[in-house]
Short mmCIF file of C-alpha atoms and ligand atoms in Angstrom, two decimals:
data_model
loop_
_atom_site.label_atom_id
_atom_site.label_comp_id
_atom_site.label_asym_id
_atom_site.label_seq_id
_atom_site.Cartn_x
_atom_site.Cartn_y
_atom_site.Cartn_z
CA MET A 193 -10.33 -30.24 22.09
CA ALA A 194 -12.12 -28.84 19.09
CA GLU A 195 -10.18 -28.80 15.83
CA GLN A 196 -8.45 -25.49 15.20
CA LEU A 197 -9.18 -23.72 11.98
CA LYS A 198 -6.37 -22.02 10.08
CA ALA A 199 -6.22 -18.93 7.91
CA ILE A 200 -6.26 -19.51 4.15
CA LYS A 201 -2.83 -20.07 2.60
CA GLY A 202 -1.33 -16.79 1.40
CA MET A 203 -3.66 -14.73 3.59
CA ASN A 204 -1.95 -13.36 6.67
CA ASP A 205 -2.95 -12.20 10.12
CA ILE A 206 -1.35 -8.92 11.11
CA LEU A 207 -0.92 -8.88 14.87
CA PRO A 208 1.04 -6.74 17.35
CA PRO A 209 3.84 -5.83 17.29
CA ASP A 210 3.78 -5.99 13.43
CA SER A 211 0.48 -4.15 13.23
CA ALA A 212 2.23 -1.04 14.67
CA ARG A 213 4.36 -0.93 11.52
CA TRP A 214 1.25 -1.00 9.40
CA GLU A 215 -0.31 1.86 11.35
CA TRP A 216 2.93 3.82 11.09
CA LEU A 217 3.03 3.30 7.30
CA GLU A 218 -0.64 4.21 6.93
CA ASP A 219 -0.06 7.41 8.92
CA LYS A 220 2.81 8.36 6.59
CA VAL A 221 0.62 7.66 3.57
CA ARG A 222 -2.27 9.78 4.90
CA ALA A 223 0.08 12.67 5.68
CA LEU A 224 1.49 12.41 2.14
CA MET A 225 -1.98 12.47 0.61
CA ARG A 226 -2.91 15.55 2.65
CA ARG A 227 0.19 17.38 1.41
CA TYR A 228 -0.77 16.72 -2.20
CA GLY A 229 -4.51 17.30 -1.80
CA TYR A 230 -5.66 13.71 -2.49
CA LEU A 231 -8.98 12.71 -0.91
CA ASN A 232 -9.80 9.30 0.47
CA MET A 233 -12.23 6.91 -1.24
CA ARG A 234 -13.48 3.49 -0.12
CA THR A 235 -15.14 1.04 -2.46
CA PRO A 236 -16.44 -2.50 -1.92
CA ILE A 237 -14.06 -5.45 -1.79
CA VAL A 238 -16.46 -7.52 -3.90
CA GLU A 239 -17.39 -6.33 -7.40
CA PRO A 240 -19.17 -7.86 -10.40
CA THR A 241 -16.71 -10.16 -12.22
CA ALA A 242 -17.47 -8.35 -15.49
CA LEU A 243 -15.89 -5.17 -14.10
CA PHE A 244 -12.44 -6.77 -14.04
CA VAL A 245 -12.86 -8.77 -17.25
CA ARG A 246 -13.83 -5.58 -19.11
CA GLY A 247 -11.52 -3.30 -17.20
CA LEU A 248 -8.25 -5.23 -17.02
CA GLY A 249 -8.58 -7.18 -20.28
CA GLU A 250 -9.36 -10.85 -20.84
CA VAL A 251 -5.83 -11.85 -21.79
CA THR A 252 -4.05 -10.72 -18.63
CA ASP A 253 -2.49 -12.75 -15.82
CA ILE A 254 -5.04 -11.45 -13.37
CA VAL A 255 -8.17 -12.23 -15.36
CA GLU A 256 -6.87 -15.49 -16.83
CA LYS A 257 -5.70 -17.12 -13.64
CA GLU A 258 -5.55 -14.96 -10.52
CA MET A 259 -9.10 -13.92 -9.68
CA TYR A 260 -11.12 -15.18 -6.75
CA SER A 261 -14.46 -15.46 -8.51
CA PHE A 262 -17.62 -17.12 -7.25
CA GLU A 263 -21.35 -17.18 -7.72
CA ASP A 264 -23.62 -15.49 -5.24
CA SER A 265 -25.44 -18.54 -3.91
CA LEU A 266 -28.66 -16.57 -3.46
CA ASN A 267 -29.08 -15.05 -6.92
CA GLY A 268 -26.36 -16.55 -9.11
CA ASP A 269 -24.58 -13.22 -9.72
CA LYS A 270 -20.95 -13.59 -10.79
CA LEU A 271 -18.75 -11.85 -8.23
CA THR A 272 -15.01 -11.37 -7.73
CA LEU A 273 -12.84 -10.30 -4.78
CA ARG A 274 -11.10 -7.22 -6.14
CA PRO A 275 -7.62 -8.04 -7.49
CA GLU A 276 -6.71 -4.36 -7.84
CA GLY A 277 -8.26 -0.98 -7.07
CA THR A 278 -8.44 1.03 -10.27
CA ALA A 279 -11.40 -0.73 -11.90
CA GLY A 280 -13.53 -0.31 -8.78
CA ALA A 281 -12.49 3.32 -8.41
CA VAL A 282 -13.54 4.01 -12.00
CA ARG A 283 -16.82 2.15 -11.55
CA ALA A 284 -17.56 4.30 -8.50
CA ILE A 285 -16.75 7.63 -10.16
CA ASN A 286 -18.89 6.65 -13.16
CA GLU A 287 -21.76 5.49 -11.00
CA HIS A 288 -21.77 8.74 -9.01
CA SER A 289 -21.00 11.07 -11.98
CA PHE A 290 -18.14 12.14 -9.79
CA LEU A 291 -16.26 14.08 -12.47
CA TYR A 292 -19.30 16.22 -13.28
CA GLU A 293 -17.78 19.30 -11.67
CA GLY A 294 -14.21 18.63 -12.78
CA GLY A 295 -11.23 16.40 -12.15
CA LYS A 296 -10.49 14.64 -8.88
CA ARG A 297 -7.46 13.44 -6.97
CA LEU A 298 -8.29 10.34 -4.91
CA TYR A 299 -6.56 7.63 -2.91
CA TYR A 300 -7.39 4.40 -1.10
CA ILE A 301 -5.74 1.86 1.17
CA GLY A 302 -7.01 -1.70 1.37
CA PRO A 303 -6.79 -5.42 0.71
CA MET A 304 -6.60 -6.97 -2.78
CA PHE A 305 -6.92 -10.65 -3.69
CA ARG A 306 -5.05 -12.68 -6.28
CA HIS A 307 -4.78 -16.45 -6.53
CA GLU A 308 -1.01 -16.64 -6.93
CA ARG A 309 1.62 -19.00 -5.54
CA PRO A 310 2.37 -17.56 -2.08
CA GLN A 311 6.02 -16.65 -1.43
CA LYS A 312 7.94 -13.82 0.18
CA GLY A 313 6.45 -10.59 -1.15
CA ARG A 314 3.63 -12.39 -2.98
CA TYR A 315 0.42 -13.26 -1.18
CA ARG A 316 -3.19 -14.11 -1.97
CA GLN A 317 -4.52 -11.31 0.18
CA PHE A 318 -2.23 -8.30 0.07
CA HIS A 319 -2.67 -4.59 0.61
CA GLN A 320 -2.29 -1.68 -1.73
CA VAL A 321 -2.19 2.05 -1.45
CA GLY A 322 -3.62 3.45 -4.66
CA ALA A 323 -3.67 7.02 -5.96
CA GLU A 324 -5.84 7.96 -8.93
CA VAL A 325 -6.15 11.31 -10.70
CA LEU A 326 -9.26 11.41 -12.85
CA GLY A 327 -10.30 14.00 -15.43
CA PHE A 328 -6.94 15.60 -16.25
CA ALA A 329 -5.08 14.88 -19.50
CA GLY A 330 -1.81 16.77 -19.08
CA PRO A 331 1.65 15.50 -18.17
CA ASP A 332 1.65 17.60 -14.98
CA VAL A 333 -0.43 15.10 -13.01
CA ASP A 334 1.64 12.16 -14.32
CA ALA A 335 4.75 13.89 -12.99
CA GLU A 336 3.02 14.84 -9.73
CA LEU A 337 2.03 11.21 -9.09
CA ILE A 338 5.62 10.11 -9.59
CA LEU A 339 7.04 12.92 -7.44
CA MET A 340 4.68 12.07 -4.62
CA THR A 341 5.90 8.47 -4.54
CA ALA A 342 9.47 9.78 -4.33
CA SER A 343 8.35 12.04 -1.50
CA LEU A 344 6.92 9.03 0.33
CA TRP A 345 10.22 7.12 0.00
CA CYS A 346 11.93 10.13 1.52
CA ASP A 347 9.41 10.24 4.43
CA LEU A 348 10.06 6.56 5.06
CA GLY A 349 13.84 6.90 5.02
CA LEU A 350 14.38 5.07 1.73
CA SER A 351 17.05 6.28 -0.61
CA VAL A 352 16.06 6.83 -4.24
CA GLY A 353 18.68 5.25 -6.45
CA GLU A 354 19.99 2.90 -3.77
CA ASP A 355 16.92 1.30 -2.22
CA VAL A 356 14.42 1.98 -5.01
CA GLN A 357 14.86 2.81 -8.67
CA LEU A 358 12.38 4.46 -11.01
CA GLN A 359 11.70 2.97 -14.43
CA LEU A 360 9.73 4.91 -16.97
CA ASN A 361 8.22 4.24 -20.37
CA SER A 362 5.51 5.46 -22.69
CA LEU A 363 2.97 3.08 -24.22
CA GLY A 364 1.75 5.76 -26.65
CA GLN A 365 -1.78 5.68 -27.99
CA PRO A 366 -3.78 2.71 -29.33
CA GLU A 367 -2.97 3.49 -33.02
CA GLU A 368 0.73 3.67 -32.25
CA ARG A 369 0.53 0.44 -30.33
CA GLN A 370 -1.24 -1.15 -33.32
CA ALA A 371 1.66 -0.34 -35.66
CA HIS A 372 4.14 -1.59 -33.05
CA ARG A 373 2.04 -4.69 -32.48
CA GLU A 374 2.34 -5.74 -36.12
CA ALA A 375 6.11 -5.31 -36.04
CA LEU A 376 6.27 -7.15 -32.72
CA ILE A 377 4.23 -10.12 -33.95
CA ALA A 378 6.44 -10.37 -37.04
CA HIS A 379 9.55 -10.38 -34.83
CA LEU A 380 8.16 -12.97 -32.42
CA GLU A 381 6.95 -15.19 -35.26
CA ALA A 382 10.41 -15.08 -36.75
CA HIS A 383 11.68 -16.52 -33.45
CA ALA A 384 8.76 -18.85 -32.75
CA GLU A 385 11.07 -21.67 -31.65
CA LEU A 386 12.21 -19.57 -28.67
CA LEU A 387 8.71 -18.77 -27.36
CA ASP A 388 7.24 -20.60 -24.38
CA ASP A 389 3.66 -21.92 -24.45
CA GLU A 390 2.19 -18.87 -22.80
CA ALA A 391 3.90 -16.57 -25.30
CA LYS A 392 2.67 -18.70 -28.21
CA ARG A 393 -0.84 -18.50 -26.88
CA ARG A 394 -0.65 -14.72 -26.48
CA LEU A 395 1.15 -14.08 -29.75
CA HIS A 396 -1.97 -12.85 -31.51
CA SER A 397 -4.22 -12.01 -28.57
CA ASN A 398 -1.83 -9.88 -26.53
CA PRO A 399 1.75 -9.81 -27.84
CA LEU A 400 2.72 -6.72 -25.83
CA ARG A 401 2.22 -8.71 -22.66
CA ILE A 402 4.90 -11.16 -23.84
CA LEU A 403 7.42 -8.38 -23.20
CA ASP A 404 6.40 -8.58 -19.53
CA THR A 405 7.49 -12.26 -19.31
CA LYS A 406 9.44 -13.44 -16.30
CA ASN A 407 10.84 -16.46 -18.21
CA PRO A 408 14.64 -16.03 -18.35
CA ALA A 409 14.87 -18.22 -21.47
CA MET A 410 12.84 -15.67 -23.41
CA GLN A 411 14.88 -12.62 -22.41
CA PRO A 412 17.06 -12.52 -25.58
CA VAL A 413 14.12 -12.59 -27.99
CA VAL A 414 12.25 -10.05 -25.90
CA GLU A 415 15.27 -7.76 -25.68
CA ALA A 416 15.71 -7.74 -29.44
CA ALA A 417 12.02 -6.95 -30.07
CA PRO A 418 10.95 -3.71 -31.77
CA LYS A 419 10.55 -0.96 -29.20
CA LEU A 420 7.19 0.75 -28.77
CA ILE A 421 8.89 4.06 -28.11
CA ASP A 422 10.15 4.09 -31.73
CA PHE A 423 6.53 4.03 -32.91
CA LEU A 424 5.33 7.04 -30.92
CA GLY A 425 3.97 10.06 -32.78
CA GLU A 426 4.71 13.69 -32.00
CA ALA A 427 1.98 14.22 -29.40
CA SER A 428 2.88 11.09 -27.42
CA LEU A 429 6.55 11.98 -27.46
CA ALA A 430 5.77 15.52 -26.33
CA HIS A 431 3.75 14.15 -23.40
CA PHE A 432 6.57 11.78 -22.46
CA ASN A 433 9.20 14.50 -22.71
CA ALA A 434 7.10 16.88 -20.60
CA VAL A 435 6.91 14.30 -17.80
CA ARG A 436 10.64 13.71 -18.08
CA ALA A 437 11.37 17.45 -17.98
CA VAL A 438 9.64 17.75 -14.58
CA LEU A 439 11.47 14.73 -13.16
CA ASP A 440 14.77 16.09 -14.51
CA ALA A 441 14.12 19.52 -12.99
CA ALA A 442 13.24 17.90 -9.66
CA GLY A 443 16.51 15.94 -9.79
CA LEU A 444 14.71 12.61 -9.66
CA PRO A 445 16.82 9.94 -11.37
CA TYR A 446 15.06 7.36 -13.59
CA GLU A 447 15.76 4.87 -16.31
CA VAL A 448 13.74 4.70 -19.51
CA ASN A 449 12.86 1.02 -19.87
CA PRO A 450 11.33 0.38 -23.30
CA ARG A 451 10.15 -3.06 -22.16
CA LEU A 452 8.09 -1.80 -19.27
CA VAL A 453 4.49 -2.62 -20.26
CA ARG A 454 2.63 -3.23 -16.95
CA GLY A 455 0.20 -6.05 -16.29
CA MET A 456 -3.13 -4.53 -17.29
CA ASP A 457 -4.45 -3.66 -20.75
CA TYR A 458 -5.84 -0.30 -19.75
CA TYR A 459 -2.61 1.71 -19.80
CA ASN A 460 -1.52 4.29 -22.40
CA LEU A 461 1.19 7.00 -22.56
CA THR A 462 3.14 7.21 -19.28
CA VAL A 463 3.85 4.01 -17.36
CA PHE A 464 6.30 3.64 -14.50
CA GLU A 465 7.49 1.24 -11.83
CA TRP A 466 9.55 1.60 -8.68
CA VAL A 467 11.76 -1.46 -8.36
CA THR A 468 14.18 -2.72 -5.76
CA THR A 469 16.95 -5.27 -6.00
CA ARG A 470 16.66 -6.03 -2.28
CA LEU A 471 13.61 -8.32 -2.43
CA GLY A 472 14.61 -10.99 -4.95
CA SER A 473 12.17 -11.56 -7.77
CA GLN A 474 9.31 -9.72 -6.05
CA GLY A 475 11.08 -6.49 -6.90
CA THR A 476 8.28 -4.15 -7.96
CA VAL A 477 7.14 -2.05 -5.04
CA CYS A 478 4.91 0.41 -6.87
CA GLY A 479 3.63 0.73 -10.41
CA GLY A 480 1.28 2.92 -12.35
CA GLY A 481 0.51 4.90 -15.42
CA ARG A 482 -2.05 6.63 -17.54
CA TYR A 483 -5.31 4.91 -18.47
CA ASP A 484 -7.19 7.44 -20.59
CA GLY A 485 -9.53 4.89 -22.18
CA LEU A 486 -10.74 3.05 -19.09
CA ILE A 487 -13.46 5.41 -17.87
CA GLU A 488 -15.21 5.27 -21.24
CA GLN A 489 -14.58 1.55 -21.59
CA LEU A 490 -16.46 1.03 -18.32
CA GLY A 491 -19.44 3.04 -19.55
CA GLY A 492 -18.55 6.52 -18.30
CA LYS A 493 -18.30 9.80 -20.18
CA PRO A 494 -14.82 9.83 -21.82
CA ASN A 495 -12.27 11.24 -19.40
CA PRO A 496 -8.53 10.84 -19.03
CA ALA A 497 -6.98 9.37 -15.88
CA VAL A 498 -3.68 8.30 -14.36
CA GLY A 499 -2.69 6.51 -11.15
CA TRP A 500 -0.45 4.11 -9.27
CA GLY A 501 -0.68 1.18 -6.90
CA LEU A 502 1.81 0.33 -4.19
CA GLY A 503 2.25 -3.06 -2.50
CA MET A 504 2.35 -2.45 1.26
CA GLU A 505 3.74 -5.88 2.20
CA ARG A 506 6.64 -5.44 -0.21
CA LEU A 507 7.28 -1.92 1.01
CA LEU A 508 7.36 -3.11 4.64
CA LEU A 509 9.70 -5.98 3.72
CA LEU A 510 11.99 -3.49 2.01
CA LEU A 511 11.89 -1.13 5.00
CA GLU A 512 12.75 -4.03 7.28
CA GLU A 513 15.60 -5.02 4.97
CA VAL A 514 17.15 -1.54 5.15
CA GLY A 515 16.41 -1.15 8.88
CA GLN A 516 13.96 1.72 8.56
CA LEU A 517 11.10 0.39 10.66
CA PRO A 518 10.12 1.96 13.97
CA GLY A 519 9.68 -0.11 17.13
CA PRO A 520 6.25 -0.58 18.67
CA ALA A 521 4.61 2.44 20.29
CA GLN A 522 5.08 2.71 24.05
CA PRO A 523 2.64 4.08 26.60
CA ASP A 524 3.47 7.28 28.47
CA ALA A 525 2.64 5.75 31.85
CA PHE A 526 1.89 2.40 33.47
CA ALA A 527 -0.22 2.09 36.61
CA VAL A 528 1.05 0.00 39.51
CA VAL A 529 -1.70 -0.65 42.02
CA PHE A 530 -1.03 -1.91 45.54
CA PRO A 531 -3.43 -4.26 47.35
CA GLY A 532 -6.21 -2.49 49.19
CA VAL A 533 -6.42 0.52 46.87
CA PRO A 534 -9.99 1.00 45.70
CA LEU A 535 -10.27 0.24 41.97
CA PRO A 536 -12.68 3.15 41.24
CA THR A 537 -10.10 5.66 42.56
CA VAL A 538 -7.45 4.24 40.23
CA MET A 539 -9.63 3.99 37.18
CA VAL A 540 -11.09 7.48 37.52
CA ALA A 541 -7.58 8.95 37.89
CA LEU A 542 -6.49 7.10 34.73
CA GLU A 543 -9.49 8.46 32.84
CA ALA A 544 -8.43 12.01 33.83
CA LEU A 545 -4.98 11.32 32.38
CA ARG A 546 -6.33 9.88 29.15
CA ALA A 547 -8.64 12.87 28.76
CA GLN A 548 -5.40 14.90 28.57
CA GLY A 549 -4.14 12.71 25.74
CA VAL A 550 -1.69 10.74 27.86
CA SER A 551 -1.54 7.02 27.14
CA VAL A 552 -1.65 5.02 30.32
CA VAL A 553 -2.00 1.28 30.80
CA LEU A 554 -3.37 -0.67 33.75
CA ASN A 555 -2.22 -4.22 34.30
CA PRO A 556 -5.49 -6.16 34.44
CA ALA A 557 -6.17 -8.32 37.47
CA GLY A 558 -6.26 -12.09 37.20
CA LYS A 559 -8.80 -14.52 38.65
CA ASP A 560 -7.22 -14.12 42.10
CA GLY A 561 -7.12 -10.33 42.09
CA PRO A 562 -4.33 -7.90 41.05
CA ALA A 563 -0.80 -9.17 40.41
CA SER A 564 1.83 -8.40 43.07
CA PRO A 565 3.32 -4.87 42.94
CA LYS A 566 6.66 -6.47 42.06
CA SER A 567 5.25 -8.19 39.02
CA GLN A 568 3.39 -5.01 38.04
CA PHE A 569 6.66 -3.05 38.19
CA LYS A 570 8.23 -5.66 35.90
CA LYS A 571 5.38 -5.25 33.43
CA ALA A 572 5.75 -1.47 33.66
CA ASP A 573 9.47 -1.71 32.81
CA ALA A 574 8.83 -4.10 29.96
CA SER A 575 6.13 -1.84 28.52
CA GLY A 576 8.68 0.87 27.76
CA ALA A 577 6.55 3.47 29.58
CA ARG A 578 8.28 6.64 30.78
CA PHE A 579 6.58 6.61 34.19
CA ALA A 580 5.06 4.22 36.66
CA LEU A 581 2.09 5.71 38.47
CA VAL A 582 2.16 4.08 41.86
CA PHE A 583 -1.14 3.88 43.68
CA GLY A 584 -0.17 2.92 47.24
CA PRO A 585 -2.73 2.78 50.08
CA ASP A 586 -1.08 5.59 52.13
CA GLU A 587 -0.71 7.94 49.16
CA VAL A 588 -4.21 7.27 47.93
CA ALA A 589 -5.59 7.92 51.43
CA ARG A 590 -3.95 11.40 51.23
CA GLY A 591 -5.34 11.92 47.71
CA GLU A 592 -1.91 11.42 46.15
CA VAL A 593 -0.20 9.22 43.59
CA ALA A 594 3.54 8.53 43.28
CA VAL A 595 5.16 9.16 39.92
CA LYS A 596 8.26 7.07 39.30
CA PRO A 597 10.33 7.82 36.20
CA LEU A 598 11.25 4.49 34.63
CA ARG A 599 13.70 5.48 31.95
CA GLU A 600 15.25 8.80 32.97
CA GLY A 601 16.19 7.60 36.45
CA GLY A 602 15.41 10.14 39.17
CA GLU A 603 13.38 10.18 42.31
CA GLN A 604 9.86 9.21 42.93
CA GLN A 605 7.66 12.31 42.87
CA ILE A 606 4.40 12.63 44.80
CA ARG A 607 1.49 14.31 43.03
CA GLN A 608 -1.87 15.36 44.33
CA MET A 609 -4.43 13.05 42.74
CA VAL A 610 -6.57 16.06 41.86
CA HIS A 611 -3.58 17.63 40.07
CA ILE A 612 -2.55 14.53 38.18
CA ALA A 613 -4.31 15.67 35.03
CA GLN A 614 -2.42 19.00 35.12
CA TRP A 615 0.82 17.12 35.54
CA ALA A 616 -0.15 15.07 32.51
CA ALA A 617 -0.56 18.25 30.50
CA THR A 618 3.09 19.14 31.17
CA LEU A 619 4.13 15.89 29.45
CA LEU A 620 2.60 16.98 26.15
CA PRO A 621 3.71 17.78 23.57
CA ARG A 622 7.00 15.96 23.82
P1 ATP B 270 4.12 -8.55 -10.19
O1 ATP B 270 4.70 -8.34 -11.53
O2 ATP B 270 5.12 -8.59 -9.07
O3 ATP B 270 3.15 -9.71 -10.14
P2 ATP B 270 1.97 -6.76 -10.77
O4 ATP B 270 2.40 -6.09 -12.00
O5 ATP B 270 1.02 -7.91 -10.88
O6 ATP B 270 3.26 -7.24 -9.90
P3 ATP B 270 0.33 -4.54 -9.95
O7 ATP B 270 -0.91 -5.16 -10.44
O8 ATP B 270 0.92 -3.42 -10.70
O9 ATP B 270 1.44 -5.70 -9.74
O10 ATP B 270 0.12 -4.12 -8.43
C1 ATP B 270 0.80 -3.02 -7.83
C2 ATP B 270 1.71 -3.48 -6.72
O11 ATP B 270 1.06 -4.34 -5.82
C3 ATP B 270 2.90 -4.28 -7.19
O12 ATP B 270 3.92 -3.44 -7.64
C4 ATP B 270 3.30 -5.02 -5.95
O13 ATP B 270 4.08 -4.18 -5.09
C5 ATP B 270 1.98 -5.28 -5.29
N1 ATP B 270 1.51 -6.65 -5.56
C6 ATP B 270 0.96 -7.16 -6.68
N2 ATP B 270 0.62 -8.45 -6.53
C7 ATP B 270 0.97 -8.78 -5.24
C8 ATP B 270 0.85 -9.97 -4.46
N3 ATP B 270 0.30 -11.08 -4.94
N4 ATP B 270 1.32 -9.93 -3.18
C9 ATP B 270 1.86 -8.82 -2.66
N5 ATP B 270 1.98 -7.66 -3.35
C10 ATP B 270 1.55 -7.64 -4.63
MG1 MG B 271 1.27 -9.98 -10.83
#
């Protein structure tokens, strides 16, 4: 036997019945986006490496150690599998002058790639839903983006407060961060003996990121650090308070977390995360914020922007944990075909049903012809279908098919084959 090849570690196959959960979640996401007027965008999975180095910042976890980067063997170009969606979205809107006629609300769903240590809730290929609002500076869209995530939790049967909690912060503007940065470096230097190697290395290149550390030993020094929020000027505070006022009015509970800094350099003003305590240390389900400088930084005409990214694997794990996942979809009907019935008669009748929108499944024949009717009935039961459509030789000779309810009990009904499509129409909508 030939050697079997395996998928790459941390990159998962999604097969039935699990794939039904993914489709269900994607349907919920698309319905959400329609309600809020967000339009779909799709960008390449491979981008120039420079896009992420410039966009996310050189001294970030992603750029320093998590990117799948390689050289195009044909022309030597430096390429990277996208680790996140915002940089590519901004590249695309710049490239197509997409904000020329005004701001846009956009979303995407797709795979992202990060070279991390695989564990529950952390993979090397994972999937994000991302929403980006480009070209609007006000706090209204920040609040809208947060409210829509809360609306999605509600659609999915998650309870805000119990299953997921909202954390909010403001990173202010670059000048404000500069003043905070000096105070922060002074504080961290004063406690240099408590810093781990990574923190020491980032002390002068990216001290804010040290606040994002997952090292428990560093928690005390990080907790005592000067808070960015105390360095915010009037305009930044007003923006923050305006976002909070909407969330308060909507009755959405949140916690202001002054240490919430997010993993990318591009953020300013509002940042937020939805966290859960039900998934161990992989507790962030969704995170986002404002990134007013990024469009210009990537060569576009200056324009404000704000967005979020949601980890679909973590969300599905959480939904499983709280028992909110649907079972696999079941067909409406399952065909049971007796020996001697001409296949074209069966298949044409099934096409008529499907043309009505009814889902109907035929048990495929094996090498030695169709399975026995008994085994087909077993398959029909196991499929969860509401009806078996029994094609027996006598019925078919009269132009009829027998309809046997599988779940509601009841008698076998005989239907004219020519009327089967009309019968199907009475099944819909349920
Ligand atoms: P973490 O701190 O857990 O590494 P992050 O800050 O790197 O998360 P973001 O870059 O903000 O994450 O990505 C948005 C969301 O994508 C996260 O909140 C999380 O739900 C999900 N996510 C990020 N990295 C992974 C991964 N390696 N595997 C699965 N989901 C991920
Ligand atoms: Mg990360």
